[in-house]
Short mmCIF file of C-alpha atoms in Angstrom, two decimals:
data_model
loop_
_atom_site.label_atom_id
_atom_site.label_comp_id
_atom_site.label_asym_id
_atom_site.label_seq_id
_atom_site.Cartn_x
_atom_site.Cartn_y
_atom_site.Cartn_z
CA MET O 1 105.26 94.61 60.10
CA LEU O 2 104.85 91.61 62.41
CA ASP O 3 101.40 90.60 61.15
CA GLU O 4 103.18 87.98 59.09
CA LEU O 5 104.69 86.56 62.28
CA ASP O 6 101.19 86.30 63.79
CA ARG O 7 99.97 84.36 60.77
CA GLU O 8 102.98 82.05 60.92
CA LEU O 9 102.44 81.31 64.62
CA GLU O 10 98.74 80.69 64.00
CA ARG O 11 99.61 78.36 61.13
CA ARG O 12 101.84 76.42 63.53
CA LYS O 13 98.98 76.40 66.09
CA HIS O 14 101.10 78.05 68.79
CA ARG O 15 99.58 79.86 71.74
CA PHE O 16 101.04 83.35 71.89
CA VAL O 17 100.47 87.00 72.79
CA ARG O 18 102.03 89.95 70.99
CA TYR O 19 101.97 93.72 71.33
CA ALA O 20 104.18 95.63 68.87
CA GLU O 21 107.59 93.93 69.01
CA ASP O 22 106.99 92.27 72.40
CA CYS O 23 105.90 88.64 71.97
CA ASN O 24 105.51 85.61 74.26
CA ILE O 25 104.98 82.11 72.87
CA TYR O 26 103.72 79.37 75.19
CA VAL O 27 104.73 75.72 74.81
CA ARG O 28 104.63 72.66 77.05
CA SER O 29 108.33 72.03 77.76
CA ARG O 30 111.73 73.68 77.80
CA GLN O 31 112.83 71.42 74.95
CA ALA O 32 109.88 72.59 72.84
CA GLY O 33 110.73 76.18 73.83
CA GLN O 34 114.29 75.85 72.58
CA ARG O 35 113.08 74.35 69.32
CA VAL O 36 110.47 77.08 68.75
CA MET O 37 112.91 79.81 69.76
CA THR O 38 115.36 78.65 67.11
CA SER O 39 112.77 78.30 64.35
CA VAL O 40 111.02 81.62 65.06
CA THR O 41 114.35 83.44 65.24
CA ARG O 42 115.23 81.95 61.87
CA PHE O 43 111.85 83.06 60.47
CA LEU O 44 112.34 86.62 61.71
CA THR O 45 115.90 87.00 60.47
CA ARG O 46 115.64 85.20 57.14
CA ARG O 47 112.04 85.76 56.10
CA LEU O 48 111.31 89.18 57.59
CA LYS O 49 114.91 90.46 57.61
CA LEU O 50 114.63 91.57 61.23
CA LYS O 51 117.17 91.42 64.04
CA VAL O 52 116.17 89.59 67.23
CA ASN O 53 117.29 91.14 70.53
CA GLU O 54 119.01 88.11 72.07
CA ALA O 55 119.58 89.87 75.39
CA LYS O 56 115.81 90.20 75.95
CA SER O 57 114.87 86.82 74.48
CA ALA O 58 114.83 83.62 76.49
CA VAL O 59 113.20 80.26 77.09
CA ALA O 60 111.78 80.26 80.62
CA ARG O 61 108.74 79.52 82.75
CA PRO O 62 105.95 82.13 82.54
CA VAL O 63 106.52 83.17 86.18
CA GLU O 64 110.10 84.13 85.27
CA ARG O 65 109.16 86.36 82.34
CA LYS O 66 107.19 89.57 81.98
CA PHE O 67 104.89 90.96 79.32
CA LEU O 68 103.97 94.64 79.11
CA GLY O 69 104.88 95.15 82.77
CA PHE O 70 103.04 92.06 84.03
CA SER O 71 104.13 88.57 85.04
CA PHE O 72 102.45 85.58 86.73
CA SER O 73 102.46 84.52 90.37
CA THR O 74 103.61 81.05 91.48
CA ASN O 75 100.22 80.14 92.97
CA LYS O 76 98.62 76.80 92.13
CA GLU O 77 96.22 78.89 90.09
CA PRO O 78 98.55 81.58 88.62
CA LYS O 79 97.50 85.20 88.98
CA ARG O 80 98.46 88.22 86.95
CA ARG O 81 100.86 90.35 88.97
CA ILE O 82 102.93 93.47 88.41
CA ALA O 83 106.43 92.59 87.24
CA PRO O 84 109.17 93.47 89.79
CA LYS O 85 110.93 95.85 87.37
CA ALA O 86 107.68 97.71 86.69
CA LEU O 87 107.12 98.11 90.43
CA LEU O 88 110.70 99.31 90.88
CA ARG O 89 110.22 101.96 88.17
CA CYS O 90 107.01 103.09 89.87
CA LYS O 91 108.75 103.55 93.22
CA GLN O 92 111.63 105.39 91.61
CA LYS O 93 109.20 107.83 89.95
CA ILE O 94 107.40 108.38 93.27
CA ARG O 95 110.74 109.09 94.96
CA GLU O 96 111.50 111.71 92.31
CA LEU O 97 108.08 113.35 92.69
CA THR O 98 108.25 113.47 96.50
CA ARG O 99 111.81 114.72 96.95
CA ARG O 100 111.83 117.50 99.53
CA THR O 101 114.67 119.22 97.67
CA ARG O 102 112.35 119.97 94.74
CA GLY O 103 111.32 123.11 96.61
CA ILE O 104 107.59 122.89 95.88
CA SER O 105 104.58 123.00 98.18
CA LEU O 106 102.90 119.86 99.49
CA GLU O 107 99.82 120.83 97.47
CA GLN O 108 101.76 120.95 94.20
CA MET O 109 103.65 117.77 95.06
CA THR O 110 100.41 115.92 95.76
CA LYS O 111 98.85 117.22 92.54
CA GLU O 112 101.74 115.91 90.43
CA LEU O 113 101.85 112.63 92.33
CA ALA O 114 98.08 112.15 91.97
CA ALA O 115 98.27 112.65 88.20
CA TYR O 116 100.98 110.01 87.92
CA LEU O 117 99.19 107.53 90.20
CA ARG O 118 95.89 107.81 88.32
CA GLY O 119 97.62 107.00 85.05
CA TRP O 120 99.59 104.16 86.64
CA LYS O 121 96.46 102.71 88.28
CA SER O 122 94.47 102.81 85.02
CA TYR O 123 97.01 100.36 83.61
CA PHE O 124 98.43 98.31 86.48
CA GLY O 125 95.25 98.37 88.56
CA TYR O 126 94.14 95.30 86.59
CA CYS O 127 96.62 93.08 88.42
CA GLN O 128 95.18 90.16 90.41
CA THR O 129 97.35 90.72 93.48
CA PRO O 130 95.57 93.47 95.47
CA SER O 131 97.86 92.93 98.48
CA LEU O 132 100.66 94.44 96.42
CA LEU O 133 98.59 97.54 95.65
CA LYS O 134 97.68 97.87 99.33
CA ALA O 135 101.35 97.62 100.33
CA LEU O 136 102.28 100.24 97.72
CA ASP O 137 99.58 102.58 99.07
CA GLU O 138 101.04 102.23 102.57
CA TRP O 139 104.55 102.86 101.24
CA ILE O 140 103.43 106.03 99.42
CA ARG O 141 101.72 107.41 102.53
CA ARG O 142 104.79 106.64 104.61
CA ARG O 143 106.92 108.40 102.00
CA LEU O 144 104.73 111.49 102.24
CA ARG O 145 104.69 111.44 106.04
CA CYS O 146 108.48 111.35 105.92
CA THR O 147 108.53 114.34 103.55
CA ILE O 148 106.09 116.32 105.71
CA TRP O 149 108.08 115.54 108.87
CA LYS O 150 111.22 116.91 107.21
CA GLN O 151 109.34 120.03 106.08
CA TRP O 152 108.27 120.78 109.63
CA LYS O 153 112.00 120.87 110.57
CA ARG O 154 112.16 122.50 114.02
CA GLY O 155 110.97 120.87 117.22
CA SER O 156 108.60 123.74 118.03
CA VAL O 157 106.91 123.45 114.62
CA ARG O 158 106.63 119.68 114.96
CA PHE O 159 105.13 120.03 118.44
CA ARG O 160 102.53 122.54 117.24
CA LYS O 161 101.58 120.58 114.13
CA LEU O 162 101.19 117.30 116.01
CA ARG O 163 99.22 118.91 118.83
CA GLN O 164 96.86 120.55 116.32
CA ARG O 165 96.19 117.10 114.90
CA GLY O 166 95.18 115.54 118.20
CA VAL O 167 98.40 113.79 119.25
CA SER O 168 98.96 113.59 123.01
CA ILE O 169 101.75 115.64 124.59
CA THR O 170 103.48 112.52 125.90
CA LEU O 171 103.50 110.87 122.49
CA ILE O 172 104.70 114.09 120.86
CA ALA O 173 107.58 114.36 123.34
CA ASN O 174 108.63 110.76 122.74
CA THR O 175 108.51 111.27 118.96
CA ILE O 176 110.43 114.54 118.87
CA ARG O 177 113.12 113.21 121.24
CA SER O 178 113.45 109.94 119.33
CA CYS O 179 116.87 109.06 117.95
CA HIS O 180 115.26 107.43 114.91
CA GLY O 181 115.40 109.06 111.50
CA PRO O 182 112.49 110.51 109.46
CA TRP O 183 111.75 107.27 107.58
CA ARG O 184 111.38 105.27 110.82
CA LEU O 185 109.32 108.01 112.46
CA ALA O 186 107.04 108.22 109.39
CA ASN O 187 105.63 104.90 110.54
CA SER O 188 105.31 105.93 114.20
CA PRO O 189 101.99 106.11 116.12
CA ALA O 190 102.25 109.92 116.36
CA LEU O 191 102.49 110.52 112.63
CA SER O 192 99.90 107.85 111.88
CA ILE O 193 97.47 109.74 114.16
CA ALA O 194 98.42 113.18 112.82
CA LEU O 195 98.45 112.13 109.15
CA PRO O 196 95.95 109.25 108.79
CA ILE O 197 94.60 107.80 105.55
CA ALA O 198 91.68 110.25 105.72
CA TYR O 199 94.14 113.15 105.60
CA PHE O 200 95.66 111.95 102.34
CA ASP O 201 92.18 111.37 100.94
CA SER O 202 91.32 114.97 101.80
CA ILE O 203 94.29 116.42 99.90
CA GLY O 204 93.44 114.46 96.77
CA LEU O 205 95.85 111.53 96.91
CA PRO O 206 94.21 108.62 95.03
CA ARG O 207 94.30 105.11 96.48
CA LEU O 208 95.69 102.33 94.32
CA PHE O 209 93.84 99.71 96.33
CA ASP O 210 90.06 100.15 96.49
CA ASP O 211 88.87 98.32 99.59
CA PRO O 212 85.38 96.96 98.85
CA ALA O 213 84.59 97.23 102.56
#
């Protein structure tokens, strides 16, 4: 339906990208943006008889807008980054999949999480800000450590599990007696030793950030 819009923008020699009904048009100034916004809206409503979603339409710098889940960084040489809202939706989905109250095994939880992360990575893995992917990986592992710590529940179980994984008795005692909550302890030395990156690799959790080293 919007092929006619593409032809009209090409005729006007505008630089633009469009996927389905999502379209960004790039101009040199805010004044030009306002002018193009008005004329294109008129074209869509009068020529194509379509309604423009004014709440989602705006004239703004590229770094302030998103397109298909991506936006641009503010670097001197802009990079393609994951839009904040897309990242927020990803974290919310991960929280849902890793809720302890779901009553499923860690194996099943990891299987479902892995399926989601592989699909998410196949799309958003093309971002040009790998530090964000690395930070998200760390957040996911911390989230899982927190879940596992809660599953272990009792002090005796926690002591046994940590000891089996090579944590010293002194460090175990300090961790179990800590007044900090599960989320804080999920980032503690004891749980980092007991549940390292290699552990999550072994249970099939995919990494979003592939370290070339």
